[in-house]
Short mmCIF file of C-alpha atoms in Angstrom, two decimals:
data_model
loop_
_atom_site.label_atom_id
_atom_site.label_comp_id
_atom_site.label_asym_id
_atom_site.label_seq_id
_atom_site.Cartn_x
_atom_site.Cartn_y
_atom_site.Cartn_z
CA MET G 1 59.69 49.70 -17.90
CA ASP G 2 62.04 46.84 -18.74
CA GLU G 3 60.58 43.91 -20.59
CA GLY G 4 62.08 41.55 -18.00
CA PHE G 5 60.21 43.15 -15.11
CA ASP G 6 58.86 40.53 -12.73
CA PRO G 7 55.99 41.84 -10.60
CA SER G 8 56.61 39.08 -8.07
CA HIS G 9 59.97 40.61 -7.19
CA VAL G 10 59.00 44.14 -6.30
CA PRO G 11 61.59 46.07 -4.24
CA VAL G 12 59.50 47.33 -1.35
CA PRO G 13 60.94 49.98 0.98
CA ARG G 14 60.86 48.69 4.50
CA PHE G 15 61.34 50.90 7.53
CA SER G 16 62.34 48.76 10.47
CA PRO G 17 61.36 50.11 13.86
CA GLY G 18 64.03 52.52 14.99
CA SER G 19 66.40 51.81 12.14
CA GLY G 20 66.59 55.53 11.48
CA SER G 21 67.04 55.17 7.76
CA GLY G 22 64.98 54.13 4.82
CA ASP G 23 66.75 50.87 4.04
CA TRP G 24 65.66 49.16 0.84
CA VAL G 25 65.10 45.48 1.41
CA ARG G 26 64.31 43.26 -1.57
CA ARG G 27 61.69 40.70 -0.75
CA ARG G 28 59.38 38.48 -2.71
CA GLU G 29 55.80 39.72 -2.87
CA ILE G 30 53.02 37.26 -3.65
CA LEU G 31 51.01 39.23 -6.15
CA PRO G 32 48.00 37.97 -8.05
CA GLY G 33 50.12 37.98 -11.19
CA GLY G 34 53.00 36.17 -9.55
CA PRO G 35 53.91 32.53 -9.56
CA MET G 36 51.22 31.57 -7.05
CA GLY G 37 48.35 33.57 -8.51
CA GLY G 38 46.51 34.19 -11.75
CA ASP G 39 47.39 36.61 -14.52
CA SER G 40 44.88 39.22 -13.46
CA ILE G 41 47.43 41.91 -12.70
CA GLY G 42 49.53 43.59 -15.31
CA LEU G 43 52.73 45.52 -15.28
CA GLN G 44 50.91 48.82 -14.85
CA ALA G 45 49.26 47.66 -11.63
CA ALA G 46 52.59 46.42 -10.31
CA SER G 47 54.15 49.77 -11.08
CA GLN G 48 51.37 51.54 -9.19
CA ARG G 49 51.94 49.23 -6.26
CA VAL G 50 55.63 50.17 -6.11
CA GLU G 51 54.83 53.87 -6.38
CA GLY G 52 52.20 53.61 -3.64
CA ALA G 53 54.61 51.73 -1.40
CA ASN G 54 57.19 54.46 -1.84
CA ASN G 55 54.67 57.16 -1.00
CA SER G 56 53.37 55.35 2.04
CA THR G 57 56.90 54.79 3.35
CA PHE G 58 57.54 58.50 3.05
CA ILE G 59 54.25 59.24 4.80
CA SER G 60 55.02 56.76 7.55
CA ARG G 61 58.46 58.31 8.17
CA SER G 62 56.98 61.77 8.08
CA PHE G 63 54.35 60.91 10.66
CA SER G 64 56.95 59.15 12.81
CA LEU G 65 59.03 62.32 12.86
CA ARG G 66 56.14 64.72 13.28
CA ARG G 67 54.55 62.71 16.08
CA SER G 68 57.38 63.97 18.33
CA MET G 69 56.70 67.68 17.80
CA ASP G 70 55.41 69.66 20.76
CA SER G 71 52.36 71.50 19.50
CA SER G 72 52.70 74.14 22.18
CA LYS G 73 56.00 75.07 20.59
CA ALA G 74 55.58 74.10 16.98
CA GLN G 75 53.56 75.91 14.36
CA SER G 76 50.77 74.06 12.62
CA LEU G 77 52.52 71.60 10.32
CA SER G 78 50.57 70.71 7.19
CA ARG G 79 51.61 68.05 4.77
CA ARG G 80 51.24 68.59 1.06
CA ALA G 81 48.11 67.17 -0.55
CA SER G 82 50.12 64.32 -2.06
CA LEU G 83 51.33 63.24 1.36
CA GLY G 84 47.90 62.53 2.80
CA ARG G 85 46.14 63.64 5.92
CA THR G 86 47.47 65.78 8.74
CA ARG G 87 47.52 64.61 12.27
CA SER G 88 47.62 66.90 15.23
CA LEU G 89 50.60 66.89 17.50
CA GLY G 90 50.42 65.85 21.12
CA THR G 91 51.27 68.47 23.64
CA CYS G 92 53.75 68.02 26.39
CA GLY G 93 53.79 70.64 29.01
CA CYS G 94 55.82 71.23 32.09
CA ASP G 95 54.06 71.91 35.35
CA ASP G 96 56.08 74.53 37.16
CA SER G 97 53.84 74.60 40.21
CA PRO G 98 55.40 73.60 43.52
CA SER G 99 52.77 70.97 44.04
CA SER G 100 53.88 68.96 41.07
CA LEU G 101 57.38 67.71 40.53
CA SER G 102 56.52 65.25 37.79
CA MET G 103 57.93 66.28 34.44
CA ARG G 104 57.39 65.60 30.79
CA VAL G 105 59.03 66.37 27.48
CA PRO G 106 58.07 65.60 23.91
CA SER G 107 58.44 61.93 23.17
CA ARG G 108 61.38 62.63 20.94
CA ASP G 109 63.57 65.71 20.94
CA ALA G 110 65.41 67.25 18.01
CA SER G 111 68.49 65.08 18.44
CA ASP G 112 66.30 62.02 17.74
CA LEU G 113 64.95 63.72 14.63
CA VAL G 114 68.47 64.52 13.47
CA ARG G 115 69.42 60.89 14.05
CA ASP G 116 66.57 59.70 11.87
CA SER G 117 67.32 62.21 9.15
CA PHE G 118 71.08 61.83 9.06
CA THR G 119 71.21 58.98 6.58
CA LEU G 120 68.45 60.31 4.36
CA SER G 121 69.06 62.24 1.18
CA ARG G 122 69.28 66.02 1.38
CA ASP G 123 65.96 66.42 -0.41
CA LEU G 124 64.21 64.19 2.10
CA VAL G 125 65.81 66.04 5.01
CA GLU G 126 64.52 69.34 3.66
CA GLU G 127 61.09 67.81 3.12
CA MET G 128 60.82 66.46 6.64
CA LEU G 129 62.80 68.95 8.69
CA GLY G 130 62.65 72.11 6.63
CA ASP G 131 59.43 73.41 8.16
CA ILE G 132 60.02 72.28 11.73
CA ASP G 133 59.71 75.14 14.16
CA GLY G 134 62.99 76.30 15.63
CA SER G 135 61.74 75.73 19.16
CA VAL G 136 62.15 71.99 18.64
CA MET G 137 65.66 72.34 17.27
CA ALA G 138 66.49 74.45 20.32
CA GLN G 139 65.92 71.33 22.45
CA ALA G 140 68.49 69.13 20.73
CA GLY G 141 70.57 68.93 23.88
CA ASP G 142 69.50 69.23 27.49
CA THR G 143 65.79 68.87 28.22
CA GLY G 144 65.53 70.80 31.47
CA ASP G 145 63.20 69.44 34.12
CA ARG G 146 61.07 67.50 31.66
CA VAL G 147 61.03 63.73 31.36
CA ALA G 148 60.66 61.82 28.11
CA ASP G 149 57.28 60.35 27.26
CA ASN G 150 57.78 56.87 25.84
CA LEU G 151 54.79 56.85 23.50
CA ASP G 152 57.04 56.16 20.51
CA SER G 153 59.98 54.51 22.26
CA GLU G 154 59.70 51.22 20.42
CA ASN G 155 59.31 52.88 17.05
CA GLU G 156 62.20 55.29 17.52
CA SER G 157 64.76 52.92 19.03
CA LEU G 158 66.70 50.13 17.43
CA GLY G 159 64.59 47.60 19.23
CA LEU G 160 67.70 46.11 20.82
CA PHE G 161 65.91 45.93 24.16
CA SER G 162 62.54 44.78 22.86
CA MET G 163 61.18 41.43 21.79
CA ASN G 164 58.92 43.03 19.21
CA ASN G 165 60.66 43.04 15.83
CA GLY G 166 57.53 43.10 13.73
CA GLU G 167 57.90 44.73 10.35
CA LYS G 168 55.73 47.61 9.28
CA SER G 169 54.10 46.92 5.94
CA PRO G 170 53.90 50.11 3.89
CA LEU G 171 50.41 50.51 2.50
CA PRO G 172 49.48 53.26 0.03
CA THR G 173 46.22 54.30 1.66
CA ASP G 174 45.67 57.17 4.08
CA ALA G 175 42.82 55.32 5.75
CA ILE G 176 45.05 52.49 6.90
CA ILE G 177 47.73 54.91 8.11
CA TYR G 178 45.09 56.82 10.02
CA SER G 179 43.83 53.59 11.56
CA SER G 180 47.37 52.68 12.62
CA GLU G 181 47.92 56.07 14.23
CA LYS G 182 44.53 55.87 15.98
CA ASN G 183 45.29 52.41 17.33
CA GLN G 184 48.60 53.62 18.76
CA ILE G 185 46.90 56.49 20.57
CA GLU G 186 44.18 54.21 21.97
CA SER G 187 46.80 51.70 23.04
CA HIS G 188 48.75 54.43 24.80
CA ARG G 189 45.67 55.62 26.66
CA SER G 190 44.74 52.14 27.80
CA SER G 191 48.21 51.54 29.21
CA SER G 192 48.62 54.94 30.91
CA LEU G 193 47.49 53.64 34.29
CA LYS G 194 49.94 50.76 34.13
CA GLU G 195 52.77 53.14 33.20
CA LYS G 196 52.05 55.27 36.25
CA LYS G 197 52.24 52.21 38.46
CA ASP G 198 55.55 51.21 36.88
CA LYS G 199 57.17 54.57 37.70
CA LEU G 200 58.27 56.17 40.93
CA PRO G 201 55.99 58.67 42.68
CA GLY G 202 56.50 62.26 41.54
CA ARG G 203 58.90 63.46 44.23
CA LEU G 204 60.99 60.29 44.21
CA ASP G 205 61.14 60.41 40.44
CA TYR G 206 62.46 63.97 40.60
CA ILE G 207 65.02 62.95 43.22
CA SER G 208 66.10 60.04 41.03
CA TYR G 209 66.87 62.43 38.17
CA LEU G 210 68.87 64.69 40.48
CA VAL G 211 70.86 61.77 41.86
CA HIS G 212 71.62 60.43 38.37
CA LEU G 213 72.78 63.87 37.29
CA ALA G 214 75.00 64.17 40.36
CA VAL G 215 76.65 60.77 39.97
CA PHE G 216 77.29 61.12 36.25
CA GLY G 217 78.35 64.74 36.72
CA ILE G 218 81.07 63.71 39.16
CA LEU G 219 82.22 61.03 36.73
CA GLY G 220 82.43 63.70 34.05
CA VAL G 221 84.58 65.89 36.34
CA PHE G 222 86.89 62.94 37.03
CA THR G 223 87.30 62.19 33.33
CA ARG G 224 88.02 65.83 32.48
CA TYR G 225 90.68 65.98 35.19
CA LEU G 226 92.35 62.78 33.97
CA LEU G 227 92.40 64.01 30.36
CA GLN G 228 94.00 67.28 31.49
CA LYS G 229 96.76 65.38 33.25
CA LEU G 230 97.24 62.88 30.41
CA PHE G 231 97.51 65.34 27.53
CA GLY G 232 98.84 68.27 29.56
CA PRO G 233 102.38 69.33 30.52
CA SER G 234 102.66 66.53 33.11
CA LEU G 235 102.70 63.62 30.63
CA LEU G 236 102.17 63.90 26.87
CA LYS G 237 102.66 67.70 26.75
CA LEU G 238 100.21 68.14 23.86
CA THR G 239 98.11 70.82 25.57
CA GLY G 240 98.97 73.69 27.87
CA ASP G 241 98.14 77.15 29.18
CA ASP G 242 100.38 78.90 26.64
CA SER G 243 99.04 77.12 23.55
CA THR G 244 96.09 77.26 21.19
CA LEU G 245 95.59 73.64 22.23
CA TYR G 246 94.12 74.48 25.64
CA LEU G 247 93.98 72.00 28.52
CA ASP G 248 90.27 71.18 28.13
CA LEU G 249 90.47 70.54 24.38
CA PRO G 250 90.81 66.72 24.70
CA SER G 251 87.77 66.50 27.00
CA ASN G 252 85.73 68.75 24.69
CA ILE G 253 86.69 66.59 21.71
CA LEU G 254 85.83 63.32 23.46
CA GLY G 255 82.59 64.70 24.91
CA SER G 256 81.42 66.03 21.54
CA PHE G 257 82.27 62.72 19.87
CA LEU G 258 80.36 60.75 22.49
CA MET G 259 77.43 63.17 22.21
CA GLY G 260 77.11 62.02 18.60
CA TRP G 261 76.85 58.48 19.95
CA PHE G 262 74.71 58.74 23.05
CA GLY G 263 73.02 62.09 22.45
CA VAL G 264 71.96 61.53 18.84
CA ILE G 265 72.20 57.99 17.45
CA PHE G 266 71.79 55.75 20.50
CA LYS G 267 69.79 58.17 22.63
CA ALA G 268 66.44 56.53 21.89
CA ASP G 269 67.80 53.08 22.71
CA ILE G 270 69.23 54.23 26.03
CA ARG G 271 65.91 55.88 26.78
CA ASP G 272 64.28 52.53 26.07
CA ILE G 273 66.22 51.18 29.04
CA SER G 274 65.74 54.12 31.38
CA ASP G 275 64.78 57.78 31.08
CA HIS G 276 67.00 58.54 34.07
CA LEU G 277 69.97 56.89 32.40
CA VAL G 278 69.76 58.90 29.19
CA ILE G 279 69.55 62.17 31.18
CA GLY G 280 72.46 61.05 33.36
CA ILE G 281 74.71 60.23 30.40
CA THR G 282 73.93 63.17 28.13
CA THR G 283 73.21 66.03 30.54
CA GLY G 284 75.19 64.70 33.50
CA TYR G 285 78.29 62.98 32.16
CA LEU G 286 78.82 64.52 28.72
CA GLY G 287 77.72 67.97 29.83
CA SER G 288 80.23 67.87 32.71
CA LEU G 289 83.00 66.25 30.68
CA THR G 290 82.97 69.23 28.33
CA THR G 291 83.24 72.81 29.52
CA PHE G 292 82.71 76.08 27.69
CA SER G 293 83.71 78.36 30.58
CA GLY G 294 87.11 76.68 30.97
CA TRP G 295 87.76 77.04 27.26
CA ASN G 296 86.74 80.69 27.29
CA MET G 297 88.91 81.40 30.37
CA LYS G 298 92.02 79.98 28.71
CA MET G 299 91.48 82.21 25.69
CA LEU G 300 90.97 85.22 27.97
CA ASP G 301 94.20 84.43 29.77
CA LEU G 302 96.07 84.27 26.46
CA SER G 303 94.64 87.58 25.28
CA ALA G 304 95.37 89.25 28.64
CA ARG G 305 99.04 88.32 28.19
CA GLY G 306 99.07 89.75 24.70
CA HIS G 307 98.80 86.46 22.78
CA TRP G 308 95.84 87.58 20.67
CA VAL G 309 96.67 85.36 17.73
CA PHE G 310 96.70 82.28 19.95
CA ALA G 311 93.46 83.36 21.62
CA ILE G 312 91.54 83.90 18.36
CA GLY G 313 93.11 80.79 16.85
CA GLY G 314 92.08 78.78 19.91
CA ILE G 315 88.46 79.90 19.53
CA LEU G 316 88.26 79.18 15.79
CA LEU G 317 90.24 75.94 15.91
CA GLY G 318 88.42 74.71 18.99
CA MET G 319 85.00 75.33 17.46
CA ALA G 320 85.95 73.59 14.22
CA ILE G 321 87.39 70.56 16.02
CA VAL G 322 84.43 69.96 18.33
CA ASN G 323 81.97 70.36 15.45
CA GLU G 324 83.80 67.75 13.42
CA SER G 325 84.12 65.50 16.48
CA LEU G 326 80.34 65.40 16.89
CA ARG G 327 79.81 64.81 13.18
CA TYR G 328 82.33 61.97 13.16
CA GLY G 329 80.68 60.52 16.25
CA VAL G 330 77.31 60.52 14.49
CA GLU G 331 78.75 58.83 11.41
CA THR G 332 80.60 56.09 13.30
CA ALA G 333 77.65 55.45 15.60
CA GLU G 334 75.36 55.15 12.59
CA GLU G 335 77.53 52.40 11.15
CA LEU G 336 77.71 50.59 14.47
CA ARG G 337 73.97 50.90 14.80
CA ARG G 338 73.43 49.14 11.50
CA SER G 339 75.70 46.29 12.58
CA LEU G 340 73.91 45.96 15.90
CA LEU G 341 70.55 45.84 14.17
CA ILE G 342 71.75 42.99 11.94
CA TRP G 343 73.16 41.17 14.98
CA HIS G 344 69.93 41.67 16.90
CA ASN G 345 67.80 40.30 14.10
CA LYS G 346 69.99 37.19 13.97
CA SER G 347 70.33 36.73 17.74
CA SER G 348 68.59 33.97 19.64
CA ARG G 349 65.42 34.39 21.63
CA ARG G 350 67.39 33.94 24.86
CA THR G 351 69.61 36.91 23.99
CA LYS G 352 66.56 39.03 23.26
CA ILE G 353 65.03 38.07 26.60
CA ILE G 354 68.25 39.11 28.38
CA LEU G 355 68.20 42.47 26.60
CA GLU G 356 64.54 42.92 27.44
CA ASN G 357 65.28 42.32 31.13
CA LEU G 358 67.78 45.20 31.15
CA LYS G 359 64.92 47.69 31.01
CA VAL G 360 64.11 49.60 34.18
CA ASN G 361 60.38 49.41 33.53
CA THR G 362 58.88 48.47 36.89
CA GLN G 363 58.52 50.42 40.11
CA LYS G 364 60.59 47.85 41.97
CA ARG G 365 63.48 48.23 39.55
CA HIS G 366 63.24 52.01 39.80
CA PHE G 367 63.49 51.77 43.59
CA VAL G 368 66.52 49.47 43.39
CA VAL G 369 68.31 51.77 40.95
CA LEU G 370 67.51 54.82 43.08
CA LEU G 371 68.91 53.18 46.22
CA LEU G 372 72.04 52.11 44.34
CA MET G 373 72.61 55.62 42.98
CA LEU G 374 72.05 57.13 46.45
CA VAL G 375 74.73 54.84 47.86
CA ILE G 376 77.13 55.78 45.05
CA ILE G 377 76.61 59.54 45.44
CA GLY G 378 76.96 59.20 49.20
CA VAL G 379 80.31 57.42 48.84
CA LEU G 380 81.58 59.86 46.19
CA TRP G 381 80.63 62.95 48.18
CA THR G 382 82.03 61.57 51.46
CA LEU G 383 85.30 60.60 49.81
CA SER G 384 85.56 63.93 48.03
CA GLY G 385 84.87 65.87 51.23
CA VAL G 386 87.48 64.01 53.27
CA LEU G 387 90.17 64.26 50.59
CA ALA G 388 89.37 67.90 49.81
CA LYS G 389 89.78 68.89 53.48
CA ARG G 390 93.03 66.97 53.80
CA LYS G 391 94.52 68.41 50.63
CA LEU G 392 93.32 71.91 51.44
CA ASP G 393 94.84 71.78 54.92
CA ASN G 394 98.15 70.89 53.28
CA VAL G 395 97.55 73.61 50.65
CA THR G 396 98.24 71.24 47.73
CA ASN G 397 96.84 71.43 44.21
CA GLY G 398 95.26 67.99 44.63
CA ALA G 399 92.42 69.69 46.48
CA VAL G 400 91.17 71.18 43.19
CA LEU G 401 89.84 67.85 41.94
CA TRP G 402 88.03 66.94 45.16
CA LEU G 403 86.58 70.39 45.60
CA GLY G 404 85.39 70.15 42.01
CA CYS G 405 83.65 66.85 42.76
CA LEU G 406 81.88 68.41 45.75
CA VAL G 407 80.51 71.45 43.89
CA GLY G 408 80.10 69.84 40.46
CA PRO G 409 76.58 68.39 40.95
CA PRO G 410 74.98 71.78 41.78
CA GLY G 411 76.41 73.04 38.50
CA VAL G 412 74.77 70.18 36.62
CA TRP G 413 71.46 70.78 38.37
CA ALA G 414 71.56 74.49 37.54
CA ARG G 415 72.22 73.78 33.86
CA TRP G 416 69.46 71.16 33.78
CA TYR G 417 67.06 73.67 35.28
CA LEU G 418 68.07 76.43 32.85
CA ALA G 419 67.56 74.05 29.94
CA ARG G 420 63.78 74.36 30.43
CA LEU G 421 64.15 77.75 28.71
CA ASN G 422 65.25 76.11 25.47
CA GLY G 423 62.59 76.57 22.82
CA GLN G 424 60.52 78.96 24.95
CA GLY G 425 61.57 82.15 23.18
CA LEU G 426 61.60 85.67 24.61
CA GLY G 427 58.64 87.63 25.88
CA ARG G 428 54.96 86.78 25.77
CA ASN G 429 55.05 86.30 22.03
CA GLY G 430 57.89 83.81 22.32
CA THR G 431 60.19 85.42 19.78
CA LEU G 432 63.47 83.69 18.89
CA LYS G 433 62.11 80.25 19.76
CA TRP G 434 64.84 78.74 17.63
CA LEU G 435 67.48 80.02 20.07
CA PRO G 436 68.40 77.64 22.96
CA ILE G 437 68.09 80.33 25.62
CA GLY G 438 68.84 77.94 28.48
CA THR G 439 72.13 76.63 27.11
CA LEU G 440 73.14 80.12 25.99
CA THR G 441 72.44 81.55 29.45
CA ALA G 442 74.33 78.77 31.22
CA ASN G 443 77.44 79.17 29.05
CA ILE G 444 77.61 82.97 29.22
CA LEU G 445 76.81 83.06 32.94
CA ALA G 446 79.48 80.46 33.76
CA ALA G 447 82.05 82.27 31.60
CA CYS G 448 81.41 85.60 33.39
CA ILE G 449 81.51 84.10 36.89
CA MET G 450 84.71 82.24 36.06
CA ALA G 451 86.34 85.46 34.86
CA ALA G 452 85.21 87.27 38.03
CA LEU G 453 86.60 84.53 40.31
CA GLU G 454 89.89 84.61 38.42
CA THR G 455 90.11 88.35 39.02
CA ILE G 456 89.41 87.84 42.74
CA SER G 457 92.12 85.19 42.89
CA LYS G 458 94.60 87.61 41.32
CA GLU G 459 93.62 90.32 43.79
CA VAL G 460 93.84 88.16 46.93
CA ASN G 461 96.96 86.41 45.64
CA THR G 462 97.21 83.58 48.19
CA LYS G 463 97.76 79.90 47.50
CA ARG G 464 94.74 78.81 49.52
CA CYS G 465 92.41 81.25 47.73
CA GLU G 466 93.80 80.13 44.38
CA ILE G 467 93.05 76.47 45.15
CA ILE G 468 89.49 77.21 46.31
CA VAL G 469 88.79 79.38 43.26
CA LYS G 470 90.15 76.72 40.90
CA GLY G 471 88.04 74.07 42.60
CA ILE G 472 84.87 76.12 42.07
CA GLN G 473 85.87 76.91 38.50
CA PHE G 474 86.72 73.30 37.71
CA GLY G 475 83.66 71.80 39.38
CA PHE G 476 80.66 74.11 39.60
CA LEU G 477 81.37 76.36 36.60
CA GLY G 478 82.83 73.56 34.49
CA CYS G 479 79.58 71.61 34.97
CA LEU G 480 77.33 74.65 34.59
CA SER G 481 78.70 75.31 31.12
CA THR G 482 78.88 72.73 28.35
CA VAL G 483 80.32 72.28 24.89
CA SER G 484 78.72 68.94 23.98
CA THR G 485 75.15 70.26 24.24
CA PHE G 486 76.13 73.52 22.55
CA VAL G 487 77.64 71.66 19.59
CA ALA G 488 74.68 69.25 19.41
CA GLU G 489 72.30 72.19 19.10
CA VAL G 490 74.44 73.76 16.37
CA PHE G 491 74.51 70.42 14.58
CA ALA G 492 70.73 70.08 14.81
CA MET G 493 70.26 73.52 13.27
CA ARG G 494 72.62 72.69 10.43
CA GLN G 495 70.91 69.37 9.76
CA SER G 496 67.56 71.13 9.55
CA GLY G 497 68.94 73.50 6.92
CA ASN G 498 69.17 76.55 9.21
CA ILE G 499 72.84 77.35 8.58
CA GLN G 500 72.43 81.05 9.34
CA ARG G 501 70.77 80.33 12.67
CA ALA G 502 73.54 77.91 13.58
CA ASN G 503 76.19 80.53 12.84
CA ALA G 504 74.23 83.19 14.72
CA TYR G 505 73.93 80.92 17.74
CA MET G 506 77.68 80.30 17.77
CA LEU G 507 78.42 84.02 17.58
CA LEU G 508 75.85 84.85 20.27
CA THR G 509 77.58 82.39 22.57
CA ILE G 510 81.25 83.11 21.86
CA ILE G 511 81.34 86.90 21.37
CA PRO G 512 79.44 87.96 24.55
CA SER G 513 81.35 85.40 26.66
CA PHE G 514 84.72 86.59 25.43
CA GLY G 515 83.72 90.28 25.42
CA LEU G 516 82.31 90.32 28.95
CA GLY G 517 85.22 88.21 30.14
CA THR G 518 87.62 90.79 28.73
CA LEU G 519 85.91 93.54 30.74
CA ILE G 520 85.74 91.47 33.93
CA TYR G 521 89.19 89.84 33.81
CA SER G 522 91.54 91.18 31.13
CA LEU G 523 90.90 94.86 31.81
CA PRO G 524 91.81 94.64 35.55
CA VAL G 525 94.89 92.60 34.61
CA TRP G 526 96.01 95.33 32.21
CA LEU G 527 95.25 98.17 34.62
CA LYS G 528 96.69 96.64 37.80
CA HIS G 529 99.44 94.63 36.09
CA TYR G 530 98.60 91.30 37.74
CA ASN G 531 101.04 88.50 37.11
#
């Protein structure tokens, strides 16, 4: 230890609520041996204090991460003896009975864990995430028909929408940590009745999720269509049907980038405003903005015409680009998040009150939002139906967009429902829990149906049939499949150190989709010589 060490200036690691990283903040500690106390403490005691603070910070972060694990899916997680006591994990089940439509998910899914771990050192990531059961990582994207429990919402978010900015003081004793955890649980139990009153009744709550998914899904379809026109042969001519740069590449890039923002870094903060909003943005908008089936169909079309190099190149290049897009989105969002946290800490009380009022945390506000979303979906569906009929009667390609908007929401709902399979595993023993079965099923199923419809369109060979088929492909199947969630799950596996599982998941998605599509579409094209 340096001779100039001043025990009154001990660098104490401070973990701000929701900051997501172990920022070191230097602050002045009033120790007994400091300027305002006696000389009863020596350098050795000060050193022990620093070491204890470091350990307790690590324990606090570890418990914060592990509190989100679903014990029905995760193996028993035991901390090393040096890390203190073990706390059991709260369970979060899903009632599949018809009599109950209320839904729950773990308070934080794997994307939140990845967010917290992203800025940590590799050693700390391995320590905290290395032994997490794969079933949790399988839920990094869509969460099926389960709704987030906000037990840890204030601790996991930036606190941008909360007045409580109190700092956690790291203390090197397991007893105090245990007391803190116990107080949080008791506080949660005492407020459970109030939380129920502040939410919509079960059936209305379920309807609210469906309406949010529908509205944001249609917005995702609109955005995908506009990006196709902007970057396609009509305007910029950067993408096309005869190129490795397929038409849906820009939307897949943008959706993956935004998934890093709203599906990883800012997801907890959006959830702090509204559970319905975070599902609408991530599962509804971003899941519909990106499409795996459209990407797979373009590669099938290239291979059917003999452009195998372009087809394989499109698969490899497309996968690399969307992976990097999500990673870049996480990195940029992390920097923005730091800036917002600094701004929030310096903002006035009036600004904090305004942010607090943005939360949809009362039953009245939930009703208002539900009515507003019902009006929006009603207008969008009516407009889409009228325009689709008019365009279809005139047999113009403009009908594709409006047909897509009509059938897009059912695709989103189907994918949201299938996402409940993520982390469940196969069979009674639940093997392969690390594999996101729901997302995998949605992508492969959509790819096969799209190939089958394309074959039917070739066989019928009429303009009207072609428009209807393209509308279903663009809307329903484009929303049923997703790239943003797929890439987020791959990213979560990589961040947890499971590189082999991430690669296996990619291969299990791409190879069957392309292989079955070749049998369903390319083979008939070769045999019957369709144009």
